[in-house]
Coordinates of C-alpha atoms and ligand atoms in Angstrom, one line a residue:
M1 CA -0.1 -0.1 0.0
T2 CA 1.1 3.5 -0.7
Q3 CA 1.6 5.9 2.1
D4 CA -1.5 7.9 1.1
E5 CA -3.5 4.6 1.1
L6 CA -2.2 4.0 4.7
K7 CA -3.6 7.6 5.6
R8 CA -6.8 7.0 4.2
M9 CA -7.2 3.9 6.2
V10 CA -6.4 5.2 9.6
G11 CA -8.4 8.4 8.7
Q12 CA -11.3 6.1 8.3
A13 CA -10.5 4.1 11.4
A14 CA -10.2 7.2 13.3
A15 CA -13.9 8.2 12.0
D16 CA -15.3 4.6 12.7
Y17 CA -13.7 5.2 16.4
V18 CA -15.0 8.7 17.0
N19 CA -18.6 7.5 15.6
A20 CA -18.5 4.6 18.1
H21 CA -17.1 6.4 21.4
A22 CA -18.3 10.3 20.8
P23 CA -21.7 11.1 22.1
E24 CA -24.0 12.5 19.7
G25 CA -24.0 16.6 19.5
A26 CA -20.5 16.5 20.6
V27 CA -17.9 19.0 19.4
I28 CA -14.8 17.1 17.9
G29 CA -11.0 18.2 18.4
V30 CA -9.5 18.1 14.8
G31 CA -5.7 18.1 13.9
T32 CA -3.7 19.2 11.0
G33 CA -1.8 17.6 8.1
S34 CA -2.4 15.1 5.6
T35 CA -3.5 12.3 7.8
A36 CA -5.9 14.7 9.6
N37 CA -7.3 15.5 6.3
C38 CA -8.1 12.0 5.7
F39 CA -10.0 12.0 9.0
I40 CA -12.0 15.0 8.2
E41 CA -13.0 13.4 4.6
A42 CA -13.9 10.1 6.6
L43 CA -16.0 12.0 9.2
A44 CA -17.8 14.3 6.9
P45 CA -20.7 12.0 5.9
H46 CA -21.4 11.5 9.6
R47 CA -21.3 15.4 10.2
A48 CA -25.2 15.4 11.2
R49 CA -24.2 13.3 14.3
Y50 CA -22.0 16.4 15.7
R51 CA -22.5 19.9 16.6
G52 CA -19.1 20.7 15.0
A53 CA -15.5 20.9 15.4
V54 CA -12.6 22.9 17.1
S55 CA -9.9 23.2 14.9
S56 CA -6.1 23.2 15.1
S57 CA -5.2 25.7 12.3
V58 CA -6.4 27.9 9.8
A59 CA -6.0 25.2 7.0
T60 CA -7.9 22.7 9.1
T61 CA -10.8 25.4 9.7
A62 CA -11.0 25.7 5.6
R63 CA -11.1 22.1 5.1
L64 CA -13.9 21.5 7.7
E65 CA -15.9 24.3 6.4
Q66 CA -15.7 23.0 3.0
H67 CA -16.9 19.6 4.2
G68 CA -20.1 21.4 5.8
I69 CA -18.8 21.0 9.4
P70 CA -19.2 23.8 11.8
V71 CA -16.0 25.3 13.4
F72 CA -16.1 26.6 17.1
D73 CA -13.9 28.6 18.9
L74 CA -12.2 27.0 21.7
N75 CA -13.4 29.7 24.1
E76 CA -17.1 28.7 23.2
I77 CA -16.7 25.1 24.2
E78 CA -16.5 23.4 27.7
S79 CA -15.3 19.9 26.6
L80 CA -14.1 18.0 23.9
P81 CA -14.5 14.1 24.2
V82 CA -11.7 13.4 21.7
Y83 CA -9.1 15.1 19.5
V84 CA -7.5 13.3 16.4
D85 CA -4.4 14.2 14.7
G86 CA -1.4 12.9 12.9
A87 CA 2.3 13.1 14.1
D88 CA 5.6 13.2 12.7
E89 CA 7.0 10.7 15.2
I90 CA 5.5 8.5 17.9
D91 CA 7.4 6.4 20.5
A92 CA 6.3 3.5 22.6
S93 CA 5.1 5.6 25.2
G94 CA 2.8 7.7 23.0
A95 CA 5.1 10.6 23.1
M96 CA 5.0 12.4 19.8
I97 CA 7.1 14.9 17.9
K98 CA 4.5 17.2 15.9
G99 CA 4.6 20.5 14.0
G100 CA 5.9 19.5 10.6
G101 CA 3.0 21.4 9.4
G102 CA 3.6 24.4 11.6
A103 CA 0.3 23.9 13.7
L104 CA 2.1 22.8 16.9
T105 CA 0.9 25.7 19.3
R106 CA -3.1 25.1 18.5
E107 CA -2.6 21.5 18.5
K108 CA -1.0 21.3 21.8
I109 CA -4.0 23.7 23.1
V110 CA -6.8 21.6 21.7
A111 CA -5.2 18.3 22.7
S112 CA -4.7 19.8 26.2
V113 CA -8.8 20.2 26.7
S114 CA -9.6 17.0 25.0
E115 CA -10.4 13.8 27.1
V116 CA -8.9 11.3 24.5
F117 CA -5.8 12.0 22.1
V118 CA -6.1 9.6 19.1
C119 CA -2.9 9.6 17.1
I120 CA -3.4 8.5 13.5
A121 CA -0.3 7.8 11.4
D122 CA 1.2 5.1 9.0
A123 CA 4.0 2.8 10.4
S124 CA 6.8 4.9 9.1
K125 CA 6.1 7.4 12.1
R126 CA 6.6 4.9 14.6
V127 CA 10.1 4.9 16.4
D128 CA 12.3 3.7 19.2
V129 CA 13.7 7.2 20.0
L130 CA 12.3 10.6 18.9
G131 CA 14.5 13.0 17.2
S132 CA 15.0 11.9 13.7
F133 CA 12.6 14.2 12.4
P134 CA 13.5 17.7 13.2
L135 CA 12.1 19.1 16.5
P136 CA 9.9 22.0 15.8
I137 CA 9.9 25.0 18.1
E138 CA 7.6 28.1 17.7
V139 CA 9.4 31.2 18.9
V140 CA 8.6 34.8 19.2
P141 CA 10.7 36.2 16.4
M142 CA 12.9 38.5 18.4
A143 CA 14.0 35.4 20.6
R144 CA 14.9 33.4 17.7
T145 CA 18.9 33.7 18.0
A146 CA 18.9 33.3 21.8
I147 CA 16.9 30.3 21.6
G148 CA 19.1 29.0 18.8
R149 CA 22.1 29.1 21.4
R150 CA 20.4 27.5 23.9
V151 CA 19.3 24.6 21.3
M152 CA 23.0 24.2 20.1
A153 CA 24.1 24.2 24.1
L154 CA 21.9 20.8 24.0
G155 CA 23.9 19.4 21.0
G156 CA 21.2 20.2 18.4
V157 CA 21.4 22.2 15.4
P158 CA 18.7 25.0 14.6
V159 CA 17.2 25.7 11.1
L160 CA 15.0 28.5 10.7
R161 CA 11.9 27.1 8.8
V162 CA 11.6 29.2 5.6
R163 CA 8.8 29.0 2.7
Q164 CA 9.7 28.4 -1.0
D165 CA 10.3 31.6 -1.7
G166 CA 13.0 32.2 0.9
A167 CA 11.1 34.2 3.5
P168 CA 10.6 33.0 7.1
Y169 CA 7.8 30.7 7.5
I170 CA 5.2 32.3 9.9
T171 CA 2.7 30.4 12.0
D172 CA -1.0 31.0 12.3
N173 CA -0.1 32.9 15.6
G174 CA 2.5 35.1 13.5
N175 CA 5.7 33.5 15.0
E176 CA 8.6 31.8 13.6
I177 CA 9.8 28.2 13.6
L178 CA 13.2 26.6 14.4
D179 CA 13.4 23.0 13.3
V180 CA 16.1 21.4 15.4
K181 CA 18.2 18.6 13.9
G182 CA 20.4 16.0 15.7
L183 CA 18.8 15.4 18.7
Q184 CA 18.3 12.0 20.2
I185 CA 15.5 12.5 22.7
A186 CA 15.6 9.7 25.4
A187 CA 13.7 11.7 28.0
P188 CA 11.0 13.6 25.9
R189 CA 9.0 14.8 29.0
E190 CA 12.0 16.3 30.6
L191 CA 13.1 17.9 27.3
E192 CA 9.6 19.4 26.8
A193 CA 9.7 20.8 30.0
T194 CA 13.0 22.5 29.6
I195 CA 12.4 23.9 26.2
N196 CA 8.9 25.3 27.3
A197 CA 10.6 27.1 29.9
W198 CA 12.8 29.3 27.9
P199 CA 11.9 32.9 27.4
G200 CA 10.5 33.4 23.6
V201 CA 9.5 29.8 23.2
V202 CA 5.9 29.5 22.3
T203 CA 5.7 25.7 22.0
V204 CA 7.9 22.9 21.4
G205 CA 6.6 20.2 19.1
L206 CA 7.3 17.7 21.9
F207 CA 3.9 16.0 23.1
A208 CA 4.9 13.9 25.9
A209 CA 3.2 15.6 29.0
R210 CA 0.1 15.0 27.2
G211 CA 1.1 12.4 24.8
A212 CA -1.4 10.1 22.7
D213 CA -4.1 7.9 24.5
L214 CA -4.5 5.8 21.5
C215 CA -2.6 5.3 18.4
L216 CA -4.3 4.0 15.0
L217 CA -1.1 2.7 13.2
G218 CA -1.7 1.9 9.5
S219 CA 0.4 -0.7 7.9
G220 CA 0.2 -3.2 5.1
T221 CA -1.4 -5.6 7.4
G222 CA -4.1 -3.4 8.6
V223 CA -4.6 -0.8 11.4
E224 CA -3.2 -1.5 14.8
S225 CA -4.7 0.0 18.0
I226 CA -2.0 0.8 20.4
L227 CA -3.1 2.0 24.0
Y228 CA -1.0 4.0 26.3
G229 CA -2.6 3.5 29.5
A230 CA -5.9 4.9 30.8
P231 CA -7.3 7.9 29.1
R232 CA -6.8 11.2 30.9
Ligands
LIG301 C1 1.1 19.3 11.8 C2 1.4 18.2 12.4 C3 1.0 17.0 11.7 O1 0.2 16.2 12.6 C4 2.4 16.2 11.4 O2 3.1 17.0 10.8 C5 1.9 15.0 10.5 O3 1.3 15.5 9.1 P1 0.9 14.3 8.1 O4 -0.1 13.9 8.6 O5 0.8 15.4 6.7 O6 2.1 13.5 8.0 O7 1.8 18.1 13.6 O8 1.6 20.7 12.6

């Protein structure tokens, strides 16, 4: 199977999971990226079952609206039974690197208020140790160089994310992203806490303190459901 077919398969599996577990009339948290897009497509035929969604990015909002799914501001919503999103890497504890699509801050916010985080991924995203995928850090632009120095002191190589035209990539929140290469992240919770404490860091793309509760992992043999302990 191609990677796109695997993404469609886990997107469908996530829609089946949500239809079976989320109450009618619920608002669903929706992530960002090509795998999350497959989830939106699979959920769309069931949209009448839900009040709508909270979105993790401008791009996801547009896609949800294209599919006729109402989008709510998180401030209007008290609880989200489930959040569905992709990942760039996921380890055996359910800790993830996210932010390849630049939406890490809103993703982390929406995930933080969701009861269950369902990660959907193809098998290439499963790793023993996080860090082969460059770790994104969303930074306030004036702090970019100071944060880069701290990253280098940890042994990482910070690279400013740029658009195709060479200009800095700007997030939905008006900030920049440093992609950090060369880290072997053996203690993701500790590194997440360390980097988040640096002045000027908006969000680090380590999702360990609030990792996935369930991963629906697609491979040539089907969708494997991996549970990481009691949902929070
Ligand atoms: C966006 C993300 C995505 O979930 C992550 O990059 C995976 O994307 P894709 O499903 O396209 O492989 O964190 O910020």
